[in-house]
Coordinates of C-alpha atoms in Angstrom, one line a residue:
M295 CA 4.9 15.1 21.3
K296 CA 6.8 16.5 18.3
Y297 CA 4.9 17.4 15.1
I298 CA 6.3 17.6 11.6
L299 CA 4.0 19.1 8.9
V300 CA 4.8 18.2 5.3
T301 CA 3.3 20.5 2.7
G302 CA 3.6 20.6 -1.1
G303 CA 3.9 23.3 -3.7
V304 CA 3.7 23.9 -7.5
I305 CA 2.1 20.6 -8.4
S306 CA 0.2 17.7 -6.8
G307 CA 1.7 14.3 -6.9
I308 CA 5.2 15.6 -6.2
G309 CA 6.1 13.0 -3.7
K310 CA 5.0 14.4 -0.3
G311 CA 3.9 10.9 0.8
V312 CA 7.2 9.3 0.1
I313 CA 9.1 12.2 1.7
A314 CA 6.9 12.0 4.8
S315 CA 7.3 8.2 5.0
S316 CA 11.0 8.5 4.5
I317 CA 11.3 11.0 7.3
G318 CA 9.4 8.7 9.6
T319 CA 11.6 5.8 8.5
I320 CA 14.8 7.7 9.5
L321 CA 13.3 8.7 12.9
K322 CA 12.2 5.1 13.5
H323 CA 15.7 3.9 12.9
C324 CA 16.9 6.5 15.4
G325 CA 14.8 4.6 18.0
L326 CA 11.8 6.9 18.1
H327 CA 8.1 5.8 17.9
V328 CA 6.5 7.5 14.9
T329 CA 2.9 7.8 13.7
S330 CA 1.5 9.5 10.6
I331 CA -1.6 11.5 9.7
K332 CA -2.7 12.1 6.1
I333 CA -5.0 15.1 5.5
D334 CA -7.1 15.1 2.3
P335 CA -9.0 18.3 1.8
Y336 CA -11.9 16.8 -0.3
I337 CA -15.4 16.8 1.2
N338 CA -15.8 13.0 0.9
I339 CA -16.0 11.3 4.3
D340 CA -13.4 8.7 3.2
A341 CA -11.9 7.3 0.0
G342 CA -14.3 4.3 -0.1
T343 CA -16.6 5.6 -2.9
F344 CA -13.9 6.9 -5.1
S345 CA -13.3 5.6 -8.6
P346 CA -9.8 4.2 -8.8
F347 CA -9.3 6.7 -11.7
E348 CA -9.7 9.6 -9.2
H349 CA -7.1 9.1 -6.6
G350 CA -5.8 5.6 -7.3
E351 CA -6.5 2.6 -5.1
V352 CA -8.5 2.6 -1.9
F353 CA -6.3 1.3 0.9
V354 CA -8.0 -0.6 3.7
L355 CA -6.8 -0.7 7.3
D356 CA -7.2 -3.3 10.1
D357 CA -10.2 -1.4 11.5
G358 CA -11.9 -1.3 8.1
G359 CA -11.1 2.3 7.3
E360 CA -11.0 3.0 3.6
V361 CA -8.3 5.6 3.2
D362 CA -5.9 7.3 0.8
L363 CA -3.2 5.1 -0.7
D364 CA -0.5 7.3 1.1
L365 CA -1.4 5.5 4.3
G366 CA -0.3 2.4 2.6
N367 CA 3.1 4.0 2.1
Y368 CA 3.3 4.9 5.7
E369 CA 2.5 1.4 6.8
R370 CA 5.0 -0.2 4.4
F371 CA 7.8 2.2 5.2
L372 CA 7.3 2.4 9.0
D373 CA 5.9 -1.1 9.5
V374 CA 3.1 0.2 11.7
T375 CA -0.7 -0.4 11.9
L376 CA -2.6 2.8 11.4
H377 CA -6.3 3.5 12.0
R378 CA -9.1 5.2 10.1
A379 CA -8.7 8.3 12.2
N380 CA -5.2 8.7 10.8
N381 CA -6.8 9.9 7.6
I382 CA -8.5 13.3 8.0
T383 CA -10.8 14.7 5.4
T384 CA -12.8 17.9 5.1
G385 CA -16.0 15.7 5.2
K386 CA -15.0 14.1 8.5
I387 CA -14.2 17.5 10.1
Y388 CA -17.4 19.2 9.0
Q389 CA -19.5 16.1 9.9
Q390 CA -18.1 16.2 13.4
V391 CA -18.6 20.0 13.8
I392 CA -22.2 19.8 12.5
E393 CA -23.0 16.9 14.9
C394 CA -21.7 19.0 17.7
E395 CA -23.8 22.0 16.6
R396 CA -27.0 19.8 16.4
R397 CA -26.3 18.6 20.0
G398 CA -26.0 22.2 21.2
D399 CA -22.3 21.8 22.2
Y400 CA -21.5 25.3 21.0
L401 CA -24.1 26.9 23.4
G402 CA -25.9 28.9 20.7
K403 CA -22.7 30.4 19.2
T404 CA -22.5 31.1 15.4
V405 CA -20.5 28.1 14.1
Q406 CA -17.7 29.3 11.8
V407 CA -14.6 28.1 10.0
V408 CA -12.5 30.0 12.5
P409 CA -12.5 29.0 15.3
H410 CA -14.8 25.9 15.2
I411 CA -13.5 24.1 12.1
T412 CA -9.8 25.0 12.9
D413 CA -10.2 24.0 16.5
A414 CA -11.7 20.7 15.5
I415 CA -8.7 20.0 13.1
Q416 CA -6.2 20.7 15.9
E417 CA -8.0 18.6 18.5
W418 CA -8.2 15.7 16.0
V419 CA -4.5 15.9 15.3
I420 CA -3.6 16.0 19.0
N421 CA -5.8 13.0 19.9
V422 CA -4.8 10.8 17.0
A423 CA -1.1 11.5 17.5
K424 CA -1.3 9.8 20.9
V425 CA -2.8 6.5 19.6
P426 CA -0.2 3.6 19.6
V427 CA 0.5 2.2 16.1
T428 CA 3.1 -0.5 17.0
D429 CA 2.7 -3.9 18.6
D430 CA 4.4 -2.8 21.8
G431 CA 1.6 -0.4 22.5
K432 CA 3.9 2.6 23.3
E433 CA 2.6 6.1 22.6
P434 CA 4.3 7.7 19.6
E435 CA 6.9 10.4 20.2
V436 CA 6.7 12.0 16.7
C437 CA 3.7 12.6 14.5
I438 CA 4.3 13.3 10.8
I439 CA 1.4 15.1 9.1
E440 CA 1.0 15.3 5.4
L441 CA -1.3 18.0 4.0
G442 CA -2.6 16.8 0.7
G443 CA -2.9 19.0 -2.4
T444 CA -0.8 22.1 -2.9
I445 CA -0.5 25.3 -0.9
G446 CA -2.9 27.9 -2.3
D447 CA -5.7 25.4 -3.0
I448 CA -9.0 26.8 -1.7
E449 CA -10.0 23.4 -0.2
G450 CA -6.9 23.3 2.0
M451 CA -7.1 26.8 3.4
P452 CA -8.9 25.8 6.7
F453 CA -6.2 23.3 7.4
V454 CA -3.4 25.7 6.7
E455 CA -5.0 28.2 9.0
A456 CA -5.4 25.5 11.6
F457 CA -1.7 24.7 11.6
R458 CA -0.9 28.5 11.6
Q459 CA -2.7 28.5 15.0
F460 CA -1.3 25.1 16.0
Q461 CA 2.3 26.2 15.8
F462 CA 1.6 28.6 18.7
R463 CA -0.5 26.2 20.6
V464 CA 2.4 23.8 20.9
S465 CA 5.9 25.1 21.7
H466 CA 8.3 26.3 19.0
E467 CA 10.6 23.2 19.5
S468 CA 7.6 20.9 19.1
F469 CA 6.5 21.9 15.6
C470 CA 8.3 22.2 12.3
C471 CA 7.3 22.5 8.7
V472 CA 8.8 20.7 5.7
H473 CA 7.9 22.1 2.3
V474 CA 8.2 19.9 -0.8
S475 CA 8.5 21.8 -4.0
L476 CA 9.3 21.2 -7.7
V477 CA 12.5 22.6 -9.3
P478 CA 11.9 22.1 -13.0
Q479 CA 14.8 21.6 -15.3
P480 CA 13.7 22.4 -18.9
K481 CA 15.7 20.3 -21.4
S482 CA 15.9 23.4 -23.7
T483 CA 18.2 25.2 -21.3
G484 CA 19.3 22.5 -18.8
E485 CA 19.0 25.1 -16.0
S486 CA 17.2 24.5 -12.7
K487 CA 14.4 27.0 -12.4
T488 CA 13.7 28.2 -8.8
K489 CA 10.8 30.6 -9.4
P490 CA 8.1 28.0 -8.9
T491 CA 9.6 27.1 -5.5
Q492 CA 10.0 30.8 -4.6
A493 CA 6.3 31.4 -5.5
S494 CA 5.0 28.4 -3.5
V495 CA 7.1 29.4 -0.4
K496 CA 5.8 32.9 -0.7
E497 CA 2.3 31.6 -0.7
L498 CA 3.0 29.4 2.3
R499 CA 4.5 32.3 4.3
G500 CA 1.6 34.5 3.3
S501 CA -0.7 32.0 5.0
G502 CA 1.3 32.3 8.2
L503 CA 3.6 29.2 8.0
S504 CA 7.3 29.5 7.4
P505 CA 9.1 26.3 6.1
D506 CA 11.9 25.1 8.3
L507 CA 13.2 22.7 5.6
I508 CA 12.7 22.9 1.8
V509 CA 12.8 19.6 -0.1
C510 CA 13.4 20.2 -3.8
R511 CA 12.1 17.6 -6.2
S512 CA 13.9 17.6 -9.5
E513 CA 14.7 15.3 -12.4
M514 CA 18.5 15.6 -11.9
P515 CA 20.6 16.7 -8.9
I516 CA 20.7 20.5 -8.4
I517 CA 24.0 22.3 -7.8
D518 CA 24.9 24.3 -4.7
E519 CA 24.4 27.6 -6.5
V520 CA 20.8 26.8 -7.0
K521 CA 20.4 25.7 -3.3
Q522 CA 22.0 29.0 -2.3
K523 CA 19.5 30.9 -4.5
I524 CA 16.5 29.1 -3.0
S525 CA 18.0 29.8 0.5
N526 CA 18.3 33.6 -0.2
F527 CA 14.8 34.0 -1.6
C528 CA 12.9 31.6 0.7
H529 CA 14.4 32.7 4.0
V530 CA 16.0 29.4 5.1
K531 CA 19.6 28.4 5.7
P532 CA 21.5 26.8 2.8
D533 CA 21.9 23.5 4.7
R534 CA 18.1 23.4 5.1
V535 CA 17.6 23.1 1.3
I536 CA 17.6 19.4 0.4
C537 CA 17.5 18.0 -3.1
I538 CA 15.7 14.7 -3.8
H539 CA 16.1 14.0 -7.5
D540 CA 14.6 11.1 -9.5
C541 CA 16.2 7.9 -8.3
T542 CA 16.1 4.2 -9.1
S543 CA 13.6 3.4 -6.4
T544 CA 11.7 4.9 -3.5
Y545 CA 14.0 2.8 -1.2
R546 CA 16.7 5.4 -2.0
V547 CA 14.8 8.4 -0.6
P548 CA 15.4 7.8 3.1
L549 CA 19.1 7.2 2.4
M550 CA 19.3 10.4 0.4
L551 CA 17.6 12.4 3.1
E552 CA 19.9 11.0 5.8
E553 CA 23.0 11.7 3.7
Q554 CA 22.0 15.4 3.4
G555 CA 21.8 15.9 7.2
L556 CA 18.1 15.4 7.9
I557 CA 18.8 13.8 11.3
Q558 CA 20.9 16.7 12.5
F559 CA 18.3 19.2 11.4
I560 CA 15.4 17.5 13.1
A561 CA 17.4 16.8 16.2
E562 CA 18.3 20.5 16.5
R563 CA 15.0 21.9 15.4
L564 CA 12.8 19.7 17.6
Q565 CA 15.4 19.2 20.4
L566 CA 15.5 15.5 20.0
N567 CA 18.4 13.6 21.6
I568 CA 19.1 11.5 18.6
A569 CA 22.0 13.1 16.7
T570 CA 25.6 11.9 17.1
P571 CA 28.7 13.0 15.2
A572 CA 28.8 9.7 13.5
R573 CA 26.0 7.3 12.9
P574 CA 26.4 3.6 14.0
K575 CA 28.1 1.5 11.4
K576 CA 25.0 -0.6 10.8
F577 CA 22.6 2.4 10.9
M578 CA 19.7 1.6 8.4
W579 CA 21.8 -1.3 7.0
K580 CA 18.6 -3.3 6.2
W581 CA 17.2 -0.4 4.2
R582 CA 20.5 0.2 2.4
D583 CA 20.8 -3.5 1.6
L584 CA 17.2 -3.4 0.2
A585 CA 18.0 -0.4 -2.0
D586 CA 21.3 -1.9 -3.3
R587 CA 19.6 -5.2 -4.0
H588 CA 16.8 -3.5 -6.0
D589 CA 19.4 -1.7 -8.1
N590 CA 21.7 -4.7 -8.7
V591 CA 19.4 -7.6 -9.4
R592 CA 19.7 -8.7 -13.0
K593 CA 17.4 -11.6 -13.7
V594 CA 13.9 -10.6 -14.7
V595 CA 10.5 -12.2 -14.0
E596 CA 7.5 -11.2 -16.2
I597 CA 4.2 -10.8 -14.5
A598 CA 0.9 -9.8 -16.3
L599 CA -1.7 -7.9 -14.3
V600 CA -5.2 -8.3 -15.9
G601 CA -7.3 -5.5 -14.5
K602 CA -10.0 -2.9 -15.2
Y603 CA -8.2 0.3 -14.2
T604 CA -4.9 -0.1 -15.9
Q605 CA -4.8 3.4 -17.3
L606 CA -3.7 4.6 -13.9
E607 CA -1.0 2.5 -12.3
D608 CA -1.8 4.0 -8.8
A609 CA -5.1 2.1 -9.0
Y610 CA -3.0 -1.0 -8.2
A611 CA -0.4 0.6 -6.0
S612 CA -0.4 -2.0 -3.2
V613 CA -0.6 -4.9 -5.6
T614 CA 2.5 -3.5 -7.5
K615 CA 4.4 -3.0 -4.2
A616 CA 3.5 -6.6 -3.0
L617 CA 4.8 -8.0 -6.3
Q618 CA 8.0 -6.0 -6.0
H619 CA 8.6 -7.2 -2.4
S620 CA 8.2 -10.8 -3.5
A621 CA 10.3 -10.3 -6.6
L622 CA 13.2 -9.0 -4.6
F623 CA 12.8 -11.9 -2.1
V624 CA 13.3 -14.4 -4.9
N625 CA 16.2 -12.3 -6.4
R626 CA 14.4 -11.1 -9.5
R627 CA 13.7 -7.8 -11.1
L628 CA 9.9 -7.4 -11.6
N629 CA 8.7 -6.5 -15.1
L630 CA 5.0 -5.9 -14.7
S631 CA 2.8 -5.6 -17.7
Y632 CA -0.7 -4.1 -17.3
I633 CA -3.4 -5.7 -19.5
E634 CA -6.8 -4.0 -19.8
A635 CA -9.2 -6.9 -19.2
T636 CA -11.6 -5.8 -22.0
S637 CA -8.7 -6.2 -24.5
L638 CA -8.9 -10.0 -24.0
E639 CA -12.6 -10.3 -24.9
E640 CA -13.9 -11.6 -28.2
A641 CA -15.7 -8.3 -28.8
T642 CA -12.3 -6.5 -29.0
K643 CA -11.1 -9.1 -31.5
I644 CA -13.8 -7.8 -33.8
E645 CA -13.6 -4.1 -33.0
N646 CA -9.8 -3.8 -32.7
P647 CA -8.0 -7.0 -33.6
V648 CA -4.5 -5.4 -33.2
K649 CA -5.2 -4.4 -29.6
Y650 CA -6.7 -7.9 -29.0
H651 CA -3.7 -9.8 -30.3
Q652 CA -1.2 -7.5 -28.5
A653 CA -2.9 -8.1 -25.2
W654 CA -2.9 -11.9 -25.7
Q655 CA 0.7 -11.8 -26.7
I656 CA 1.7 -10.0 -23.5
L657 CA -0.4 -12.5 -21.5
C658 CA 1.2 -15.5 -23.2
R659 CA 4.8 -14.5 -22.7
S660 CA 4.4 -13.8 -19.0
D661 CA 5.8 -16.1 -16.3
G662 CA 2.8 -15.6 -14.1
V663 CA -0.6 -13.8 -14.0
I664 CA -2.5 -11.9 -11.3
V665 CA -6.1 -10.9 -11.5
P666 CA -6.8 -8.3 -8.8
G667 CA -10.0 -6.9 -7.4
G668 CA -12.6 -4.6 -8.9
F669 CA -16.3 -4.0 -9.2
G670 CA -18.8 -4.0 -12.1
K671 CA -19.5 -5.8 -15.3
R672 CA -16.9 -4.2 -17.6
G673 CA -13.9 -6.5 -18.2
M674 CA -15.3 -9.5 -16.4
E675 CA -15.3 -11.8 -19.4
G676 CA -11.7 -10.8 -20.2
K677 CA -10.6 -11.7 -16.6
I678 CA -12.4 -15.1 -17.0
A679 CA -10.6 -15.6 -20.3
A680 CA -7.3 -15.0 -18.6
V681 CA -8.2 -17.4 -15.9
T682 CA -9.1 -20.1 -18.4
W683 CA -5.7 -19.7 -20.2
C684 CA -3.8 -19.9 -16.9
R685 CA -5.7 -23.0 -15.8
T686 CA -5.4 -24.9 -19.1
T687 CA -1.7 -24.0 -19.7
R688 CA -0.6 -24.5 -16.1
K689 CA 0.6 -20.9 -15.9
P690 CA 1.1 -19.7 -12.3
F691 CA -2.0 -17.7 -11.3
L692 CA -3.1 -15.6 -8.3
G693 CA -6.6 -14.1 -8.0
V694 CA -7.5 -11.5 -5.5
C695 CA -11.0 -10.6 -4.4
L696 CA -12.8 -10.4 -7.8
G697 CA -10.0 -12.6 -9.1
L698 CA -11.2 -15.4 -6.9
Q699 CA -14.8 -14.9 -8.0
A700 CA -13.7 -14.9 -11.7
A701 CA -11.8 -18.2 -11.1
V702 CA -14.9 -19.8 -9.5
I703 CA -17.1 -18.7 -12.4
E704 CA -14.5 -19.9 -14.9
F705 CA -14.2 -23.3 -13.3
T706 CA -18.0 -23.9 -13.0
R707 CA -18.5 -22.9 -16.6
N708 CA -15.7 -24.8 -18.3
V709 CA -15.0 -27.8 -16.0
M710 CA -18.5 -28.4 -14.5
N711 CA -20.2 -27.3 -17.7
W712 CA -22.5 -24.8 -16.0
K713 CA -22.4 -22.5 -19.0
D714 CA -24.6 -19.8 -17.5
A715 CA -22.8 -19.6 -14.2
N716 CA -22.2 -16.1 -13.1
T717 CA -22.2 -13.5 -10.3
T718 CA -25.4 -11.8 -9.3
E719 CA -23.6 -8.5 -9.6
I720 CA -23.7 -9.1 -13.4
D721 CA -26.6 -11.5 -13.9
P722 CA -29.1 -11.6 -11.1
E723 CA -31.2 -14.1 -13.0
S724 CA -28.4 -16.7 -13.5
P725 CA -29.5 -20.3 -13.0
Y726 CA -26.1 -20.9 -11.4
P727 CA -25.4 -17.9 -9.1
V728 CA -22.0 -19.2 -7.9
V729 CA -21.2 -15.7 -6.6
I730 CA -23.8 -13.8 -4.6
D731 CA -24.0 -10.5 -2.6
M732 CA -24.0 -10.5 1.1
P733 CA -27.3 -8.9 2.2
E734 CA -25.8 -7.4 5.4
H735 CA -23.1 -5.7 3.4
N736 CA -25.4 -4.4 0.7
P737 CA -28.0 -2.1 2.4
G738 CA -28.3 0.4 -0.4
Q739 CA -25.9 2.9 1.0
M740 CA -22.5 2.6 -0.8
G741 CA -20.1 4.2 1.6
G742 CA -18.5 2.1 4.4
T743 CA -21.0 -0.8 4.1
M744 CA -18.8 -3.6 2.5
R745 CA -17.1 -6.4 4.5
L746 CA -14.1 -4.4 5.5
G747 CA -11.0 -4.7 7.6
K748 CA -9.1 -7.5 9.3
R749 CA -10.9 -10.9 9.5
T750 CA -9.8 -14.4 10.5
T751 CA -9.3 -17.1 7.9
I752 CA -9.1 -20.7 9.1
F753 CA -7.2 -23.3 7.0
H754 CA -8.9 -26.6 6.2
G755 CA -6.5 -29.5 5.4
E756 CA -3.1 -29.2 3.7
S757 CA -2.5 -26.6 1.0
I758 CA 0.1 -24.5 -0.7
L759 CA -0.9 -21.3 1.0
K760 CA -0.9 -23.0 4.4
K761 CA 2.7 -24.0 3.9
L762 CA 3.6 -20.5 2.6
Y763 CA 2.1 -19.0 5.7
G764 CA 4.2 -21.3 7.9
N765 CA 1.7 -24.1 8.6
V766 CA -0.3 -22.0 10.9
G767 CA -3.9 -22.9 11.7
S768 CA -5.4 -19.5 10.9
I769 CA -4.4 -16.1 9.6
D770 CA -5.7 -12.5 9.8
E771 CA -6.0 -10.5 6.6
R772 CA -7.8 -7.4 5.4
H773 CA -10.9 -7.6 3.3
R774 CA -12.9 -5.3 1.0
H775 CA -15.8 -6.9 -0.8
R776 CA -19.5 -7.0 -1.2
Y777 CA -19.9 -10.4 -2.9
E778 CA -18.9 -13.9 -1.9
V779 CA -18.9 -17.5 -3.2
N780 CA -22.4 -19.0 -2.9
P781 CA -22.1 -21.6 0.0
E782 CA -24.9 -23.6 -1.6
F783 CA -22.6 -24.7 -4.5
V784 CA -19.4 -25.2 -2.5
D785 CA -19.8 -29.0 -2.0
K786 CA -20.4 -29.6 -5.7
I787 CA -17.5 -27.3 -6.7
E788 CA -15.1 -29.2 -4.4
E789 CA -16.3 -32.5 -5.7
A790 CA -15.3 -31.3 -9.2
G791 CA -11.8 -30.6 -8.0
L792 CA -11.6 -27.0 -6.9
H793 CA -10.8 -26.8 -3.2
F794 CA -11.7 -24.1 -0.7
V795 CA -8.8 -24.5 1.7
G796 CA -9.5 -21.4 3.8
R797 CA -12.8 -20.3 5.3
D798 CA -14.0 -17.7 7.8
E799 CA -14.8 -18.6 11.4
S800 CA -18.4 -19.5 10.6
E801 CA -17.1 -21.8 7.8
T802 CA -19.8 -20.3 5.4
R803 CA -17.6 -17.8 3.6
M804 CA -14.9 -19.0 1.3
E805 CA -11.6 -17.2 1.7
I806 CA -8.9 -19.2 -0.2
M807 CA -9.3 -21.4 -3.3
E808 CA -6.7 -23.7 -4.8
L809 CA -6.4 -26.4 -7.4
P810 CA -4.3 -29.4 -6.2
V811 CA -0.6 -29.3 -7.0
S812 CA -1.1 -32.5 -9.0
T813 CA -3.4 -30.6 -11.3
H814 CA -1.7 -27.2 -11.4
P815 CA 1.6 -25.8 -10.0
Y816 CA 0.1 -22.7 -8.6
F817 CA -3.6 -21.8 -9.1
V818 CA -4.5 -19.9 -6.0
A819 CA -7.0 -17.1 -5.2
T820 CA -8.0 -15.3 -2.1
Q821 CA -11.1 -13.3 -1.2
Y822 CA -9.1 -11.1 1.1
H823 CA -6.4 -8.6 -0.1
P824 CA -3.0 -9.9 1.0
E825 CA -1.2 -7.0 -0.6
Y826 CA -2.4 -4.6 2.2
I827 CA 0.0 -6.0 4.8
S828 CA 2.9 -6.9 2.5
R829 CA 6.2 -5.2 3.6
P830 CA 9.6 -4.8 1.9
L831 CA 11.3 -7.3 4.2
K832 CA 8.1 -9.4 4.8
P833 CA 6.5 -10.2 1.5
S834 CA 2.9 -11.4 1.4
P835 CA 2.8 -15.3 1.2
P836 CA 0.3 -15.5 -1.7
Y837 CA 2.3 -13.0 -3.7
L838 CA 5.6 -14.8 -2.8
G839 CA 4.1 -18.1 -3.9
L840 CA 3.2 -16.6 -7.3
L841 CA 6.7 -15.3 -7.8
L842 CA 8.3 -18.5 -6.7
A843 CA 6.1 -20.5 -9.1
A844 CA 6.8 -18.0 -11.9
V845 CA 10.6 -18.7 -11.6
G846 CA 10.0 -22.4 -11.2
K847 CA 11.2 -22.7 -7.6
L848 CA 8.0 -23.1 -5.6
Q849 CA 8.3 -26.8 -4.9
P850 CA 12.0 -26.8 -4.0
Y851 CA 11.2 -23.9 -1.7
L852 CA 8.4 -25.7 0.1
N853 CA 10.2 -29.0 0.2
N854 CA 13.3 -27.6 1.9
A855 CA 11.8 -24.7 3.9
M856 CA 11.4 -26.4 7.2
A857 CA 15.0 -27.7 7.1
S858 CA 16.3 -24.2 6.7
N859 CA 14.5 -22.8 9.8
T860 CA 16.7 -21.3 12.5
T861 CA 15.5 -21.3 16.0
S862 CA 16.8 -20.0 19.3
E863 CA 17.4 -22.2 22.3
D864 CA 13.8 -21.9 23.5
G865 CA 12.5 -23.0 20.1
E866 CA 11.3 -19.6 19.1
N867 CA 12.7 -17.4 16.3
S868 CA 14.3 -14.4 17.8
D869 CA 14.5 -11.1 15.9
E870 CA 18.2 -11.7 15.3
D871 CA 17.4 -15.1 13.8
I872 CA 14.7 -13.6 11.6
V873 CA 16.9 -10.8 10.4
G874 CA 19.7 -13.3 9.6
I875 CA 17.3 -15.5 7.7
L876 CA 16.0 -12.6 5.7
R877 CA 19.4 -11.3 5.0
R878 CA 20.6 -14.6 3.7
N879 CA 17.6 -15.1 1.5
I880 CA 17.4 -11.6 0.1
S881 CA 21.1 -11.4 -0.7
N882 CA 22.4 -12.5 -4.1
V883 CA 21.5 -16.1 -3.7
S884 CA 20.7 -18.4 -6.6
L885 CA 17.3 -20.1 -6.0
S886 CA 18.0 -23.7 -7.0
A887 CA 16.8 -27.0 -5.8
T888 CA 19.9 -27.3 -3.8
S889 CA 20.0 -23.8 -2.5
T890 CA 16.5 -22.8 -1.3
P891 CA 15.4 -20.0 0.9
V892 CA 13.6 -20.6 4.1
T893 CA 9.8 -20.7 4.7
P894 CA 8.2 -17.3 5.2
S895 CA 6.6 -18.5 8.4
H896 CA 8.0 -15.5 10.0
L897 CA 6.4 -13.3 7.4
S898 CA 2.8 -14.3 8.2
V899 CA 0.4 -11.9 9.9
K900 CA 0.8 -13.9 13.1
S901 CA 4.6 -13.3 13.3
P902 CA 6.4 -10.8 15.5
V903 CA 7.4 -7.5 13.9
V904 CA 11.0 -7.3 12.7
T905 CA 12.6 -4.1 13.8
D906 CA 16.1 -2.8 14.0

């Protein structure tokens, strides 16, 4: 097993997660099996109880793990399925050590940070690194570990000490350290300042770890003289100082790393048999094509996101990525506008009319609207107002989690005339509690008690989403919710015209809601979170449907999809077929009624993974 530790200096949020994901992407394209571990030094057991304003969104894994959003980056870049153990926190480590102490595992010893905590960290990394994360079930060959925070933080010291020991526990050629640091470029002078990087490397070396590679983050490219200076003062070779400046998209980062010799460095440092004098002609061609297409697409699609946590864009990181994946698939540049849900409410019209009218102006000029998940009372009426506008004006709409619940409440209030319909989360005494809590997922303890992880949804009858998923009978998607549509009202709601076309295996929990195409071109909502398994080359079907409807091409797409399928001789789509289909449909093709991309049946969660 080879281990690559990615640390950060100067400031947090410098891009360690993208760098770590990009390194993994390059190694995967070299034919290696790669896994990732994210270390968060906070004392929380997991990210499940965080406010989105703290660390951004909570990412959910197949096994129900509520983890840091960086694991979402790893899954999207590497196209792997990670597990809750791939996210290490101080809380998890201390909980494990304390449980061992209570059982008497330490035989009466005084339990200390060194060696007990540091040993627990090392054992956790070694065990998790062996767990397969790909469909073929093969054990990973390389484990990329991102240490959250910055070097010097008091919270991260036990982890730094653990890896100081770990580098000697494994062989020298099995461990390397990549340090990501900021090189500021003040506009007043235009110079690249190296002192912050020098200081962070000095701090890292003082803790017992010496960086093998320094990745310099900067606004503009840095010149060779600056690299040479960093090399001299940070005790690394000049060719081991790499610059990653601000670029047009994160898709460019793996390409920039590869162009600066990352493969040769890792091959030599970790003694991997992957480096050749010249890379194959088609090396990373899909990734390069994706980056070029992102930069060159010209037509724009306007999508409005009506949410509760819009002050921090990372609160909707996976939603944003899923929209971007689908926008590229339909050959459009995404222009995403964030609307604070409270700004759409009547109370804002009185308190701040300018803010109210600006929010409605943004909503009205959009080509499509998404109402994502959330919790609590604040902003709910604004979300319902947005749903009303989408339904009555036939504007393409996608609701996710709380968005589905808002759509059900809106429909029962305004179509069925149940004016007091509500969710028990907001009004426990409502005469029409169309959304209720699930008792088994609301035991009083907040952490880890929601309905979490991958669950099966079974389609009922024909529907838009069933076609977008490739006419499969069932799908597996990830969930994170504590409330559900009240099954007692389902029959009456369906009689009124709102159809629940997807349900769980017990048929008591509503998973997908749609209005008929005859009533609305795309009015869809899901209880699950389809954004969690969206990939750059495999966009999520519900999000793809929203983008297709927003550009007016959904029906031509559905009508001609099956005719465009390419199958191999045995009737199954081979990887080459799928790649060819994707390549044709994500190239610069005009989406018209006579030239329509194929169905994303290959893109559903039941499909085989597309790899190079």
